[in-house]
Amino acid sequence: MRGGASHVVVSLVENYPNYLIINLDKLDYCASLKNLETISEKQNYKFIQGDICEPHFIKLLFETEKIDIVLHFAAQTHVDLSFWRTLEFTYVNVYGTHVLVTAAYEASVEKFIYVSTDEVYGGSLDEEFDEASPKRPTNPYASSKAAAECFVQSYWERYQFPVVITRSSNVYGPHQYPEKVIPKFISLLHQNRKCCIHGSGLQRRNFLYATDVVEAFLTVLKKGKPGEIYNIGTNFEMSIVQLAKELIHLMKKTTSESEMEHWVDYVKDRPTNDLRYPMNSEKMHNLGWRPKVPWKEGIKKTIEWYRDNFHNWKNAEKALEPFPVTELFAQLDVP
């Protein structure tokens, strides 16, 4: 299972012993059941391997299991890969979401939480996005998430089906497949290899630690209002080149600028690369949530975890290439 979702599943299983938590996962290239080993034998946890893009299977699942609440994390999420595999991202993220929300509606689910991204807003240098800001996605991944949001929202508008949409900043921490920038840089440095930076590296990103995101989802689960959208963001922001230097400083114990440059390799940029995603998260603050884990603490735990767990994925080594190794991904057979 992918990073952020696995933390939520573990937390739900451990904190809600009277609820049965069903984890549906296709087990794609970026998934690892090792992330769930601590709960795999628990009485209130059930794992089902399956694909949200299979309508008959999903319909049967809702008919056989008494599902009250859906947290929909399933998606293709790697922005770089989305430029090469645009149709696959559209199929999984849009069609898969449509299949899932339709089945959930037909089963009269009490709450359907769709996990989206800050990237649906597009980039901004100064304008801070709130939930009413227009969606202007600039890459295929963000476009597919924005389109899926429209399908989910339409079920609220048409049927008053209780959907909630969340848009979160970049999540980091243990369990994340190392194609994402923080685990990728950490893993490269652990292997004494250079951090590969796309373009200038001046693109800035907001980073939220995994346990803070778990708390945000639990808050939305309890207090999120149907039909609403919630930004799950943080003011902590760092450029990619700053991030690389921070990790080099922590892992290679150097503050020398020339030594740091030795550990950096600038490669060509992706086709579009938004500079910033500044979000206003006041609506979440009003529900009582704020991020708590300081960067220094979160990044230290993350570095330690990847030192011991990098090989939780059999193809982890391929994830460290500057651009996606596309042979990794099976050709999509869209019906």
Coordinates of C-alpha atoms in Angstrom, one line a residue:
M1 CA 0.0 0.0 0.0
R2 CA 1.2 3.5 -0.8
G3 CA 2.6 5.9 1.9
G4 CA -0.1 8.3 3.2
A5 CA -3.0 5.8 3.0
S6 CA -1.1 3.1 4.9
H7 CA -0.6 5.4 7.9
V8 CA -4.3 6.2 7.9
V9 CA -5.2 2.5 7.8
V10 CA -2.9 1.6 10.6
S11 CA -4.2 4.5 12.7
L12 CA -7.9 3.5 12.1
V13 CA -7.2 -0.1 13.0
E14 CA -5.4 0.7 16.2
N15 CA -7.7 3.5 17.4
Y16 CA -11.1 2.1 16.4
P17 CA -11.2 -1.5 17.5
N18 CA -15.0 -1.7 17.2
Y19 CA -14.8 -0.8 13.4
L20 CA -13.9 -3.2 10.7
I21 CA -11.3 -1.5 8.4
I22 CA -11.3 -2.9 4.9
N23 CA -8.2 -2.1 2.9
L24 CA -8.8 -2.4 -0.9
D25 CA -5.6 -2.2 -2.9
K26 CA -4.6 -3.2 -6.4
L27 CA -1.0 -3.7 -5.2
D28 CA 0.5 -1.7 -8.1
Y29 CA 4.3 -1.1 -8.4
C30 CA 4.4 1.5 -5.6
A31 CA 2.5 -0.6 -3.0
S32 CA 4.1 -2.6 -0.2
L33 CA 2.1 -4.7 2.3
K34 CA 5.1 -4.5 4.6
N35 CA 3.8 -1.0 5.5
L36 CA 0.8 -2.8 7.1
E37 CA 2.6 -5.7 8.9
T38 CA 1.9 -4.3 12.3
I39 CA -1.9 -4.7 11.9
S40 CA -2.1 -7.6 9.4
E41 CA -3.3 -10.1 12.1
K42 CA -5.7 -7.7 13.9
Q43 CA -9.3 -8.9 14.2
N44 CA -10.7 -5.6 12.9
Y45 CA -8.6 -5.4 9.7
K46 CA -9.3 -7.1 6.4
F47 CA -7.2 -6.8 3.2
I48 CA -8.8 -7.3 -0.2
Q49 CA -6.7 -7.1 -3.4
G50 CA -8.8 -5.5 -6.2
D51 CA -9.0 -2.8 -8.7
I52 CA -11.4 0.2 -8.5
C53 CA -11.5 0.2 -12.3
E54 CA -13.5 -3.1 -12.3
P55 CA -17.2 -2.1 -11.9
H56 CA -18.6 -5.6 -11.3
F57 CA -16.0 -6.4 -8.7
I58 CA -16.6 -3.0 -6.9
K59 CA -20.4 -3.4 -7.0
L60 CA -20.0 -6.9 -5.5
L61 CA -17.7 -5.6 -2.8
F62 CA -20.3 -3.1 -1.6
E63 CA -23.1 -5.7 -1.8
T64 CA -21.1 -8.2 0.3
E65 CA -19.5 -5.9 2.9
K66 CA -21.5 -3.5 5.0
I67 CA -19.4 -0.4 4.2
D68 CA -20.4 2.8 6.1
I69 CA -17.5 5.2 5.1
V70 CA -15.2 5.3 2.1
L71 CA -11.8 7.0 2.2
H72 CA -10.7 7.1 -1.5
F73 CA -6.9 7.3 -1.8
A74 CA -6.4 5.0 -4.8
A75 CA -4.7 6.8 -7.6
Q76 CA -1.8 7.0 -10.0
T77 CA 0.1 9.9 -8.3
H78 CA 3.6 10.3 -9.8
V79 CA 3.6 13.6 -11.7
D80 CA 6.7 12.8 -13.8
L81 CA 5.2 9.5 -15.0
S82 CA 1.9 11.3 -15.8
F83 CA 3.6 13.0 -18.8
W84 CA 4.4 9.6 -20.3
R85 CA 1.3 7.8 -19.3
T86 CA -1.5 10.4 -19.6
L87 CA -4.2 7.9 -20.7
E88 CA -3.5 5.6 -17.8
F89 CA -3.7 8.4 -15.3
T90 CA -7.0 9.5 -16.8
Y91 CA -8.4 5.9 -16.7
V92 CA -7.4 5.1 -13.2
N93 CA -7.9 8.5 -11.5
V94 CA -11.1 9.6 -13.3
Y95 CA -12.8 6.3 -14.5
G96 CA -11.8 4.5 -11.3
T97 CA -13.2 7.3 -9.1
H98 CA -16.4 7.3 -11.1
V99 CA -16.8 3.6 -10.6
L100 CA -16.2 3.9 -6.9
V101 CA -18.4 6.9 -6.1
T102 CA -21.3 5.3 -8.2
A103 CA -21.0 2.0 -6.2
A104 CA -20.8 3.9 -2.9
Y105 CA -23.9 5.9 -3.8
E106 CA -25.9 2.8 -4.8
A107 CA -24.9 1.2 -1.5
S108 CA -26.1 4.3 0.5
V109 CA -22.7 4.9 2.1
E110 CA -22.8 7.4 5.0
K111 CA -19.7 9.4 4.0
F112 CA -17.4 9.4 0.9
I113 CA -14.1 11.2 1.3
Y114 CA -12.2 11.8 -1.9
V115 CA -8.5 12.5 -1.4
S116 CA -7.3 15.1 -3.9
T117 CA -4.3 17.4 -4.2
D118 CA -3.1 21.0 -4.0
E119 CA -1.9 20.6 -7.6
V120 CA -5.5 21.0 -8.9
Y121 CA -5.1 24.7 -8.4
G122 CA -2.1 25.0 -10.7
G123 CA 1.0 27.1 -9.6
S124 CA 1.0 30.5 -8.0
L125 CA 3.8 32.9 -7.0
D126 CA 1.8 35.1 -4.6
E127 CA -2.0 34.2 -4.6
E128 CA -2.9 32.0 -1.7
F129 CA -5.5 29.4 -2.8
D130 CA -8.6 28.7 -0.7
E131 CA -11.2 26.1 -1.4
A132 CA -13.2 28.4 -3.7
S133 CA -10.2 29.2 -5.9
P134 CA -10.6 28.0 -9.6
K135 CA -8.9 24.8 -10.6
R136 CA -6.2 25.4 -13.2
P137 CA -4.2 22.1 -13.4
T138 CA -1.0 22.2 -15.5
N139 CA 0.0 18.5 -15.6
P140 CA -1.8 15.3 -16.5
Y141 CA -1.8 14.0 -12.9
A142 CA -3.4 17.2 -11.5
S143 CA -5.9 17.3 -14.5
S144 CA -7.1 13.8 -13.8
K145 CA -7.5 14.6 -10.1
A146 CA -9.5 17.8 -10.9
A147 CA -11.7 15.9 -13.3
A148 CA -12.3 13.2 -10.7
E149 CA -13.3 15.9 -8.2
C150 CA -16.0 17.1 -10.6
F151 CA -17.5 13.6 -10.7
V152 CA -17.5 13.3 -6.9
Q153 CA -18.9 16.7 -6.4
S154 CA -21.7 16.0 -8.9
Y155 CA -23.1 13.3 -6.7
W156 CA -23.5 15.9 -3.9
E157 CA -25.1 18.4 -6.3
R158 CA -27.5 15.9 -7.9
Y159 CA -28.3 13.4 -5.1
Q160 CA -27.1 15.1 -1.9
F161 CA -24.8 12.1 -1.5
P162 CA -22.5 13.0 1.4
V163 CA -19.1 13.5 -0.3
V164 CA -16.2 15.4 1.2
I165 CA -13.1 16.4 -0.9
T166 CA -9.7 17.1 0.6
R167 CA -6.7 18.8 -1.1
S168 CA -3.4 18.3 0.7
S169 CA 0.1 19.5 0.4
N170 CA 3.0 17.1 -0.3
V171 CA 3.1 14.4 2.3
Y172 CA 6.5 12.9 3.5
G173 CA 7.5 10.3 6.0
P174 CA 8.0 6.5 6.2
H175 CA 6.2 4.1 3.8
Q176 CA 6.4 6.3 0.7
Y177 CA 7.6 4.7 -2.5
P178 CA 11.0 6.3 -3.3
E179 CA 9.9 7.9 -6.6
K180 CA 8.8 11.0 -4.5
V181 CA 11.4 13.7 -4.0
I182 CA 12.2 13.3 -0.3
P183 CA 12.6 9.5 -0.1
K184 CA 14.3 9.6 -3.5
F185 CA 17.0 12.1 -2.3
I186 CA 17.4 10.3 1.0
S187 CA 17.8 6.9 -0.7
L188 CA 20.3 8.3 -3.3
L189 CA 22.4 9.9 -0.5
H190 CA 22.3 6.6 1.5
Q191 CA 23.8 5.0 -1.6
N192 CA 26.4 7.8 -2.0
R193 CA 24.7 9.0 -5.2
K194 CA 23.8 12.5 -6.2
C195 CA 20.4 14.2 -5.8
C196 CA 19.0 14.7 -9.2
I197 CA 17.2 18.1 -9.5
H198 CA 14.8 19.0 -12.3
G199 CA 15.5 22.3 -13.9
S200 CA 16.6 25.1 -11.6
G201 CA 15.4 23.5 -8.4
L202 CA 13.8 26.8 -7.4
Q203 CA 10.3 25.2 -7.4
R204 CA 9.0 25.5 -3.8
R205 CA 6.9 22.8 -2.1
N206 CA 5.0 22.6 1.2
F207 CA 5.7 19.5 3.1
L208 CA 3.4 17.8 5.7
Y209 CA 4.6 14.9 7.9
A210 CA 2.5 11.7 7.5
T211 CA 1.2 11.7 11.1
D212 CA -0.1 15.2 10.7
V213 CA -2.0 14.1 7.6
V214 CA -3.5 11.2 9.4
E215 CA -4.8 13.6 12.1
A216 CA -6.3 15.7 9.3
F217 CA -8.1 12.8 7.8
L218 CA -9.4 11.6 11.2
T219 CA -10.7 15.2 11.7
V220 CA -12.5 15.2 8.3
L221 CA -13.9 11.8 9.1
K222 CA -15.5 13.1 12.3
K223 CA -16.2 16.7 11.6
G224 CA -16.1 17.3 7.8
K225 CA -19.4 18.5 6.4
P226 CA -21.0 16.9 3.3
G227 CA -20.5 18.8 0.1
E228 CA -17.5 20.7 1.5
I229 CA -13.8 20.9 0.3
Y230 CA -11.0 21.1 2.8
N231 CA -7.4 22.3 2.1
I232 CA -4.9 20.3 4.3
G233 CA -1.8 22.5 4.1
T234 CA 1.1 23.9 6.0
N235 CA 3.0 27.1 5.9
F236 CA 6.3 25.2 5.9
E237 CA 7.8 25.6 2.5
M238 CA 11.1 24.8 0.9
S239 CA 12.7 24.9 -2.6
I240 CA 13.8 21.6 -4.0
V241 CA 17.4 22.8 -4.1
Q242 CA 17.1 23.9 -0.4
L243 CA 15.7 20.4 0.4
A244 CA 18.6 18.7 -1.3
K245 CA 21.1 20.9 0.6
E246 CA 19.3 20.3 3.9
L247 CA 19.5 16.5 3.4
I248 CA 23.1 16.6 2.3
H249 CA 23.9 18.6 5.5
L250 CA 22.1 16.1 7.7
M251 CA 23.4 13.0 6.0
K252 CA 26.8 13.9 4.8
K253 CA 27.6 16.2 7.8
T254 CA 28.8 19.1 5.7
T255 CA 28.0 22.8 5.5
S256 CA 30.5 23.7 2.8
E257 CA 28.7 25.0 -0.3
S258 CA 31.2 23.4 -2.7
E259 CA 30.9 20.1 -1.0
M260 CA 27.2 20.3 -1.2
E261 CA 27.3 21.0 -4.9
H262 CA 29.3 17.8 -5.3
W263 CA 26.2 15.9 -4.2
V264 CA 23.8 17.6 -6.6
D265 CA 23.1 16.8 -10.3
Y266 CA 21.0 19.2 -12.3
V267 CA 18.9 17.4 -15.0
K268 CA 16.4 18.7 -17.6
D269 CA 13.1 19.9 -16.2
R270 CA 9.8 18.1 -16.6
P271 CA 7.5 19.5 -19.3
T272 CA 5.7 21.8 -16.7
N273 CA 6.8 22.3 -13.2
D274 CA 4.7 24.7 -11.0
L275 CA 6.7 27.0 -8.9
R276 CA 4.5 27.1 -5.7
Y277 CA 1.2 25.8 -4.3
P278 CA 0.4 28.2 -1.4
M279 CA -2.9 27.1 0.3
N280 CA -5.1 28.7 3.0
S281 CA -6.1 25.9 5.4
E282 CA -8.3 28.0 7.7
K283 CA -11.3 25.8 7.2
M284 CA -9.3 22.8 8.6
H285 CA -8.1 25.0 11.5
N286 CA -11.7 25.8 12.3
L287 CA -12.3 22.1 12.7
G288 CA -9.5 22.0 15.2
W289 CA -6.6 20.6 13.1
R290 CA -3.2 22.1 12.7
P291 CA 0.1 20.4 11.7
K292 CA 2.2 19.6 14.8
V293 CA 5.4 17.8 13.7
P294 CA 8.3 20.1 13.2
W295 CA 10.4 19.6 10.0
K296 CA 13.6 18.7 12.0
E297 CA 11.8 15.9 13.8
G298 CA 9.9 14.6 10.8
I299 CA 12.9 14.5 8.4
K300 CA 15.1 12.8 11.0
K301 CA 12.6 10.0 11.5
T302 CA 12.2 9.7 7.7
I303 CA 16.0 9.5 7.1
E304 CA 16.2 6.7 9.7
W305 CA 13.3 4.7 8.3
Y306 CA 14.7 4.7 4.7
R307 CA 18.1 3.5 5.9
D308 CA 16.4 0.3 7.2
N309 CA 13.4 -0.1 4.8
F310 CA 14.4 0.9 1.3
H311 CA 14.0 -2.6 0.0
N312 CA 10.4 -3.0 1.2
W313 CA 9.7 -2.6 -2.6
K314 CA 11.2 -5.1 -4.9
N315 CA 11.7 -2.5 -7.7
A316 CA 12.8 0.4 -5.4
E317 CA 16.1 0.8 -7.2
K318 CA 14.3 1.8 -10.5
A319 CA 12.5 4.6 -8.6
L320 CA 15.9 6.5 -8.1
E321 CA 16.3 7.3 -11.8
P322 CA 16.0 11.0 -12.7
F323 CA 13.0 10.3 -14.9
P324 CA 10.5 7.3 -14.8
V325 CA 11.8 4.0 -16.1
T326 CA 8.7 3.3 -18.2
E327 CA 9.3 -0.4 -18.7
L328 CA 8.3 -0.7 -15.1
F329 CA 4.7 0.0 -15.9
A330 CA 2.6 -2.5 -17.8
Q331 CA 0.9 -1.2 -20.9
L332 CA -2.7 -0.2 -20.1
D333 CA -5.4 -2.3 -21.7
V334 CA -8.4 0.0 -21.5
P335 CA -11.7 -1.8 -22.3

